[in-house]
């Protein structure tokens, strides 16, 4: 099976999980509609795919607890996108070709929808713990990645840096705004599946490097349209960015060799950061 077909099958499975989750949302209108609107808006579903793939590496077919954690990670990601698009943040009108949440439901309802999805993620983590107590430890990895030392920290510096940031600051933004949740998804799945400390260490190194490469791939892909943005390409140029992207993917995949598992899907996934067209 080629990589694209394999990814599509994994994504199809996640889409079903997310669709089933959306049916369980019980909230006053229009909050329920706003939550579903963003949760069901598509996208790569990368983070839940990573969580389920990490579980498969160490324990085989995902359990119900793994599925719930995968949904939790997607809820977190969706909340972050809703808030990222707000007028007080990046002020974006479109997300994945559709009007952003605040354009459809208003700014206040978009804030509440993001808040509700973040809280739903924690509800799902605790529900997962009812099936498997290790979900608490796995869920903590997710929590650690999205608070004031993680995703929100990255978003904070992204907003605070009015001029082009220094290289160390830019790396900090990419690590916390993008890579932290990618690594957390991998680690949560692996922890739930019983991976040991050395395997978790290498998986985190893969996730951090892959997360940086993923963001760098975005910069390269968007360069023609967003030449004024403060990113790696605007700081160092397109050629340096492409070279760094290839080197970072190579470093990411090198860490997978220490897991003692068949990691071909993850290696090909990382390589897609170099080959991406969309």
mmCIF file of C-alpha atoms in Angstrom:
data_model
loop_
_atom_site.group_PDB
_atom_site.id
_atom_site.type_symbol
_atom_site.label_atom_id
_atom_site.label_comp_id
_atom_site.label_asym_id
_atom_site.label_seq_id
_atom_site.Cartn_x
_atom_site.Cartn_y
_atom_site.Cartn_z
ATOM 1 C CA UNK A 1 0.000 0.000 0.000
ATOM 2 C CA UNK A 2 1.414 3.409 -0.929
ATOM 3 C CA UNK A 3 1.792 6.119 1.684
ATOM 4 C CA UNK A 4 -1.030 8.366 0.432
ATOM 5 C CA UNK A 5 -3.558 5.560 0.525
ATOM 6 C CA UNK A 6 -2.365 4.441 3.961
ATOM 7 C CA UNK A 7 -2.662 7.973 5.313
ATOM 8 C CA UNK A 8 -6.125 8.382 3.810
ATOM 9 C CA UNK A 9 -7.305 5.172 5.487
ATOM 10 C CA UNK A 10 -5.995 6.326 8.855
ATOM 11 C CA UNK A 11 -7.586 9.738 8.345
ATOM 12 C CA UNK A 12 -10.903 8.123 7.395
ATOM 13 C CA UNK A 13 -10.871 6.236 10.685
ATOM 14 C CA UNK A 14 -10.194 9.433 12.627
ATOM 15 C CA UNK A 15 -12.928 11.295 10.758
ATOM 16 C CA UNK A 16 -15.399 8.656 11.894
ATOM 17 C CA UNK A 17 -14.252 9.026 15.511
ATOM 18 C CA UNK A 18 -14.607 12.817 15.307
ATOM 19 C CA UNK A 19 -18.021 12.576 13.641
ATOM 20 C CA UNK A 20 -19.226 10.237 16.384
ATOM 21 C CA UNK A 21 -17.872 12.628 19.014
ATOM 22 C CA UNK A 22 -19.627 15.580 17.398
ATOM 23 C CA UNK A 23 -22.942 13.778 17.762
ATOM 24 C CA UNK A 24 -22.472 13.659 21.527
ATOM 25 C CA UNK A 25 -21.985 17.412 21.975
ATOM 26 C CA UNK A 26 -24.761 18.787 24.148
ATOM 27 C CA UNK A 27 -24.666 22.566 24.498
ATOM 28 C CA UNK A 28 -27.040 25.504 24.091
ATOM 29 C CA UNK A 29 -27.460 26.843 20.584
ATOM 30 C CA UNK A 30 -25.513 28.341 18.904
ATOM 31 C CA UNK A 31 -22.551 27.038 20.954
ATOM 32 C CA UNK A 32 -23.165 23.433 19.905
ATOM 33 C CA UNK A 33 -23.267 24.482 16.241
ATOM 34 C CA UNK A 34 -20.083 26.536 16.577
ATOM 35 C CA UNK A 35 -18.237 23.627 18.206
ATOM 36 C CA UNK A 36 -19.300 21.198 15.485
ATOM 37 C CA UNK A 37 -18.587 23.704 12.716
ATOM 38 C CA UNK A 38 -14.890 23.865 13.554
ATOM 39 C CA UNK A 39 -14.483 20.285 14.758
ATOM 40 C CA UNK A 40 -15.925 18.915 11.511
ATOM 41 C CA UNK A 41 -14.176 21.355 9.168
ATOM 42 C CA UNK A 42 -11.679 18.771 7.964
ATOM 43 C CA UNK A 43 -7.933 19.228 7.884
ATOM 44 C CA UNK A 44 -5.137 16.679 7.993
ATOM 45 C CA UNK A 45 -6.169 15.124 11.352
ATOM 46 C CA UNK A 46 -2.421 14.737 11.834
ATOM 47 C CA UNK A 47 -2.272 14.747 15.634
ATOM 48 C CA UNK A 48 -4.852 12.016 16.294
ATOM 49 C CA UNK A 49 -3.268 9.942 13.529
ATOM 50 C CA UNK A 50 0.095 10.308 15.268
ATOM 51 C CA UNK A 51 -1.349 9.272 18.623
ATOM 52 C CA UNK A 52 -3.003 6.166 17.214
ATOM 53 C CA UNK A 53 0.093 5.260 15.183
ATOM 54 C CA UNK A 54 2.313 5.544 18.269
ATOM 55 C CA UNK A 55 -0.074 3.242 20.114
ATOM 56 C CA UNK A 56 0.055 0.734 17.243
ATOM 57 C CA UNK A 57 3.862 0.674 17.320
ATOM 58 C CA UNK A 58 3.930 -0.643 20.874
ATOM 59 C CA UNK A 59 0.606 -2.430 21.423
ATOM 60 C CA UNK A 60 -1.185 -3.143 18.153
ATOM 61 C CA UNK A 61 -4.732 -2.100 17.357
ATOM 62 C CA UNK A 62 -5.877 0.971 19.344
ATOM 63 C CA UNK A 63 -8.203 0.493 22.294
ATOM 64 C CA UNK A 64 -11.177 2.670 23.158
ATOM 65 C CA UNK A 65 -8.940 4.624 25.540
ATOM 66 C CA UNK A 66 -6.526 5.387 22.677
ATOM 67 C CA UNK A 67 -9.393 6.516 20.477
ATOM 68 C CA UNK A 68 -10.680 8.880 23.165
ATOM 69 C CA UNK A 69 -7.209 10.387 23.631
ATOM 70 C CA UNK A 70 -6.940 10.855 19.869
ATOM 71 C CA UNK A 71 -10.229 12.767 19.899
ATOM 72 C CA UNK A 72 -8.979 14.832 22.839
ATOM 73 C CA UNK A 73 -5.880 15.883 20.904
ATOM 74 C CA UNK A 74 -8.008 16.952 17.938
ATOM 75 C CA UNK A 75 -10.282 18.977 20.239
ATOM 76 C CA UNK A 76 -7.209 20.784 21.572
ATOM 77 C CA UNK A 77 -5.915 21.461 18.074
ATOM 78 C CA UNK A 78 -9.310 22.756 16.928
ATOM 79 C CA UNK A 79 -9.622 25.065 19.936
ATOM 80 C CA UNK A 80 -6.176 26.486 19.197
ATOM 81 C CA UNK A 81 -7.134 27.223 15.585
ATOM 82 C CA UNK A 82 -10.364 28.976 16.581
ATOM 83 C CA UNK A 83 -8.501 31.241 18.999
ATOM 84 C CA UNK A 84 -5.574 31.729 16.614
ATOM 85 C CA UNK A 85 -7.973 33.084 13.969
ATOM 86 C CA UNK A 86 -9.604 35.671 16.274
ATOM 87 C CA UNK A 87 -9.299 39.394 15.468
ATOM 88 C CA UNK A 88 -7.178 39.884 18.593
ATOM 89 C CA UNK A 89 -4.764 37.167 17.398
ATOM 90 C CA UNK A 90 -4.036 36.569 13.694
ATOM 91 C CA UNK A 91 -7.357 38.025 12.494
ATOM 92 C CA UNK A 92 -7.980 35.473 9.734
ATOM 93 C CA UNK A 93 -11.169 35.361 7.687
ATOM 94 C CA UNK A 94 -10.686 31.873 6.251
ATOM 95 C CA UNK A 95 -9.597 28.529 7.639
ATOM 96 C CA UNK A 96 -9.294 25.554 5.264
ATOM 97 C CA UNK A 97 -11.150 27.516 2.621
ATOM 98 C CA UNK A 98 -14.141 28.228 4.869
ATOM 99 C CA UNK A 99 -15.081 31.308 6.914
ATOM 100 C CA UNK A 100 -13.469 31.184 10.337
ATOM 101 C CA UNK A 101 -15.595 30.580 13.412
ATOM 102 C CA UNK A 102 -15.796 34.223 14.479
ATOM 103 C CA UNK A 103 -16.895 35.217 10.975
ATOM 104 C CA UNK A 104 -19.812 32.792 11.141
ATOM 105 C CA UNK A 105 -20.827 32.918 14.811
ATOM 106 C CA UNK A 106 -19.324 36.160 16.101
ATOM 107 C CA UNK A 107 -16.233 36.734 18.185
ATOM 108 C CA UNK A 108 -17.764 35.972 21.583
ATOM 109 C CA UNK A 109 -19.258 32.660 20.458
ATOM 110 C CA UNK A 110 -15.971 31.670 18.797
ATOM 111 C CA UNK A 111 -14.133 32.258 22.085
ATOM 112 C CA UNK A 112 -16.692 30.134 23.917
ATOM 113 C CA UNK A 113 -16.529 27.373 21.303
ATOM 114 C CA UNK A 114 -12.757 27.230 21.679
ATOM 115 C CA UNK A 115 -13.060 27.171 25.469
ATOM 116 C CA UNK A 116 -15.655 24.407 25.314
ATOM 117 C CA UNK A 117 -13.528 22.250 22.985
ATOM 118 C CA UNK A 118 -10.527 22.624 25.260
ATOM 119 C CA UNK A 119 -12.617 21.514 28.217
ATOM 120 C CA UNK A 120 -14.059 18.657 26.161
ATOM 121 C CA UNK A 121 -10.507 17.415 25.646
ATOM 122 C CA UNK A 122 -10.089 17.013 29.406
ATOM 123 C CA UNK A 123 -13.466 15.296 29.663
ATOM 124 C CA UNK A 124 -12.295 12.794 27.054
ATOM 125 C CA UNK A 125 -9.000 12.185 28.871
ATOM 126 C CA UNK A 126 -10.859 11.350 32.083
ATOM 127 C CA UNK A 127 -13.279 9.144 30.162
ATOM 128 C CA UNK A 128 -10.292 7.322 28.647
ATOM 129 C CA UNK A 129 -8.991 6.726 32.184
ATOM 130 C CA UNK A 130 -12.159 4.778 32.955
ATOM 131 C CA UNK A 131 -11.050 2.260 30.318
ATOM 132 C CA UNK A 132 -7.317 2.380 31.100
ATOM 133 C CA UNK A 133 -5.728 4.063 34.161
ATOM 134 C CA UNK A 134 -2.591 4.799 32.104
ATOM 135 C CA UNK A 135 -4.671 7.393 30.245
ATOM 136 C CA UNK A 136 -4.091 9.746 33.186
ATOM 137 C CA UNK A 137 -0.327 9.673 32.645
ATOM 138 C CA UNK A 138 -0.804 9.929 28.883
ATOM 139 C CA UNK A 139 -3.263 12.777 29.313
ATOM 140 C CA UNK A 140 -0.794 14.683 31.468
ATOM 141 C CA UNK A 141 1.581 14.789 28.500
ATOM 142 C CA UNK A 142 -1.152 16.476 26.506
ATOM 143 C CA UNK A 143 -1.923 18.919 29.325
ATOM 144 C CA UNK A 144 1.748 19.804 29.735
ATOM 145 C CA UNK A 145 2.000 20.575 26.026
ATOM 146 C CA UNK A 146 -0.856 23.057 25.767
ATOM 147 C CA UNK A 147 -0.588 25.376 28.770
ATOM 148 C CA UNK A 148 1.540 28.363 29.713
ATOM 149 C CA UNK A 149 4.724 26.339 29.176
ATOM 150 C CA UNK A 150 3.561 24.868 25.886
ATOM 151 C CA UNK A 151 1.218 25.885 23.087
ATOM 152 C CA UNK A 152 0.016 29.044 24.834
ATOM 153 C CA UNK A 153 3.623 30.050 25.521
ATOM 154 C CA UNK A 154 4.378 29.816 21.813
ATOM 155 C CA UNK A 155 1.287 31.813 20.911
ATOM 156 C CA UNK A 156 2.223 34.457 23.487
ATOM 157 C CA UNK A 157 5.646 35.137 21.987
ATOM 158 C CA UNK A 158 4.203 34.984 18.484
ATOM 159 C CA UNK A 159 1.944 37.891 19.440
ATOM 160 C CA UNK A 160 4.459 39.761 21.613
ATOM 161 C CA UNK A 161 7.199 39.853 18.975
ATOM 162 C CA UNK A 162 6.133 42.793 16.821
ATOM 163 C CA UNK A 163 9.324 42.790 14.763
ATOM 164 C CA UNK A 164 11.045 39.770 13.261
ATOM 165 C CA UNK A 165 12.126 37.664 16.254
ATOM 166 C CA UNK A 166 15.661 36.513 17.000
ATOM 167 C CA UNK A 167 16.511 33.001 15.853
ATOM 168 C CA UNK A 168 16.227 31.555 19.370
ATOM 169 C CA UNK A 169 12.830 33.185 19.863
ATOM 170 C CA UNK A 170 11.572 31.900 16.518
ATOM 171 C CA UNK A 171 12.678 28.388 17.420
ATOM 172 C CA UNK A 172 10.889 28.743 20.771
ATOM 173 C CA UNK A 173 7.681 29.790 18.986
ATOM 174 C CA UNK A 174 7.857 26.878 16.551
ATOM 175 C CA UNK A 175 8.635 24.401 19.330
ATOM 176 C CA UNK A 176 5.799 25.416 21.602
ATOM 177 C CA UNK A 177 3.157 26.566 19.141
ATOM 178 C CA UNK A 178 3.506 23.570 16.819
ATOM 179 C CA UNK A 179 5.936 20.857 17.911
ATOM 180 C CA UNK A 180 4.773 20.460 21.517
ATOM 181 C CA UNK A 181 1.333 19.130 20.608
ATOM 182 C CA UNK A 182 2.762 16.896 17.884
ATOM 183 C CA UNK A 183 5.209 15.370 20.375
ATOM 184 C CA UNK A 184 2.501 15.096 23.018
ATOM 185 C CA UNK A 185 0.241 13.157 20.667
ATOM 186 C CA UNK A 186 3.017 10.656 19.963
ATOM 187 C CA UNK A 187 3.998 10.351 23.607
ATOM 188 C CA UNK A 188 0.418 9.980 24.836
ATOM 189 C CA UNK A 189 -0.170 7.082 22.462
ATOM 190 C CA UNK A 190 3.145 5.442 23.355
ATOM 191 C CA UNK A 191 2.660 5.864 27.114
ATOM 192 C CA UNK A 192 -0.780 4.308 26.914
ATOM 193 C CA UNK A 193 0.745 1.409 24.975
ATOM 194 C CA UNK A 194 3.494 0.781 27.526
ATOM 195 C CA UNK A 195 6.605 2.201 25.825
ATOM 196 C CA UNK A 196 9.703 2.425 28.034
ATOM 197 C CA UNK A 197 11.613 5.589 28.961
ATOM 198 C CA UNK A 198 14.273 5.213 26.264
ATOM 199 C CA UNK A 199 11.639 4.695 23.585
ATOM 200 C CA UNK A 200 9.721 7.740 24.828
ATOM 201 C CA UNK A 201 12.894 9.835 24.747
ATOM 202 C CA UNK A 202 13.580 8.967 21.111
ATOM 203 C CA UNK A 203 9.955 9.389 20.158
ATOM 204 C CA UNK A 204 9.988 12.889 21.677
ATOM 205 C CA UNK A 205 13.137 13.769 19.725
ATOM 206 C CA UNK A 206 11.389 12.604 16.586
ATOM 207 C CA UNK A 207 8.273 14.616 17.457
ATOM 208 C CA UNK A 208 10.189 17.813 18.240
ATOM 209 C CA UNK A 209 12.181 17.655 15.021
ATOM 210 C CA UNK A 210 9.174 16.624 12.962
ATOM 211 C CA UNK A 211 7.100 19.422 14.514
ATOM 212 C CA UNK A 212 9.752 21.970 13.561
ATOM 213 C CA UNK A 213 9.932 20.495 10.059
ATOM 214 C CA UNK A 214 6.153 20.588 9.744
ATOM 215 C CA UNK A 215 6.077 24.307 10.579
ATOM 216 C CA UNK A 216 9.049 24.969 8.321
ATOM 217 C CA UNK A 217 7.255 23.136 5.528
ATOM 218 C CA UNK A 218 4.329 25.517 6.011
ATOM 219 C CA UNK A 219 6.685 28.483 5.711
ATOM 220 C CA UNK A 220 8.177 27.163 2.478
ATOM 221 C CA UNK A 221 4.766 26.297 1.049
ATOM 222 C CA UNK A 222 3.287 29.698 1.915
ATOM 223 C CA UNK A 223 6.319 31.783 0.955
ATOM 224 C CA UNK A 224 4.902 33.081 -2.334
ATOM 225 C CA UNK A 225 1.740 34.345 -0.641
ATOM 226 C CA UNK A 226 3.078 35.541 2.730
ATOM 227 C CA UNK A 227 6.456 37.132 2.077
ATOM 228 C CA UNK A 228 5.978 39.719 4.821
ATOM 229 C CA UNK A 229 5.355 37.262 7.643
ATOM 230 C CA UNK A 230 7.896 36.812 10.437
ATOM 231 C CA UNK A 231 9.040 33.266 9.815
ATOM 232 C CA UNK A 232 12.110 31.189 9.024
ATOM 233 C CA UNK A 233 11.943 31.861 5.282
ATOM 234 C CA UNK A 234 11.703 35.633 5.648
ATOM 235 C CA UNK A 235 14.661 35.582 8.067
ATOM 236 C CA UNK A 236 17.023 33.227 6.265
ATOM 237 C CA UNK A 237 15.746 32.927 2.704
ATOM 238 C CA UNK A 238 14.064 30.133 0.800
ATOM 239 C CA UNK A 239 17.220 28.128 -0.012
ATOM 240 C CA UNK A 240 18.395 27.976 3.611
ATOM 241 C CA UNK A 241 14.875 27.060 4.720
ATOM 242 C CA UNK A 242 14.697 24.168 2.263
ATOM 243 C CA UNK A 243 18.122 22.883 3.294
ATOM 244 C CA UNK A 244 17.214 23.128 6.984
ATOM 245 C CA UNK A 245 13.953 21.314 6.305
ATOM 246 C CA UNK A 246 15.734 18.348 4.713
ATOM 247 C CA UNK A 247 18.285 18.206 7.554
ATOM 248 C CA UNK A 248 15.604 18.389 10.239
ATOM 249 C CA UNK A 249 13.585 15.549 8.703
ATOM 250 C CA UNK A 250 16.756 13.461 8.540
ATOM 251 C CA UNK A 251 17.413 14.116 12.246
ATOM 252 C CA UNK A 252 13.813 13.282 13.100
ATOM 253 C CA UNK A 253 13.862 9.960 11.302
ATOM 254 C CA UNK A 254 17.234 8.974 12.768
ATOM 255 C CA UNK A 255 15.625 8.818 16.214
ATOM 256 C CA UNK A 256 13.042 6.321 15.001
ATOM 257 C CA UNK A 257 15.816 3.814 14.323
ATOM 258 C CA UNK A 258 16.312 3.411 18.073
ATOM 259 C CA UNK A 259 12.733 2.306 18.767
ATOM 260 C CA UNK A 260 13.170 -1.242 17.529
ATOM 261 C CA UNK A 261 9.849 -1.001 15.690
ATOM 262 C CA UNK A 262 8.609 -0.754 12.116
ATOM 263 C CA UNK A 263 8.363 3.030 11.795
ATOM 264 C CA UNK A 264 8.069 3.308 8.016
ATOM 265 C CA UNK A 265 4.771 5.176 8.185
ATOM 266 C CA UNK A 266 6.207 7.812 10.532
ATOM 267 C CA UNK A 267 9.351 8.145 8.423
ATOM 268 C CA UNK A 268 7.333 8.673 5.259
ATOM 269 C CA UNK A 269 5.077 11.102 7.099
ATOM 270 C CA UNK A 270 8.078 13.196 8.128
ATOM 271 C CA UNK A 271 9.417 13.089 4.581
ATOM 272 C CA UNK A 272 6.133 14.591 3.398
ATOM 273 C CA UNK A 273 7.209 17.840 5.080
ATOM 274 C CA UNK A 274 9.806 18.143 2.321
ATOM 275 C CA UNK A 275 7.498 17.049 -0.488
ATOM 276 C CA UNK A 276 4.296 18.848 0.516
ATOM 277 C CA UNK A 277 2.243 20.620 -2.133
ATOM 278 C CA UNK A 278 -0.710 21.560 0.103
#
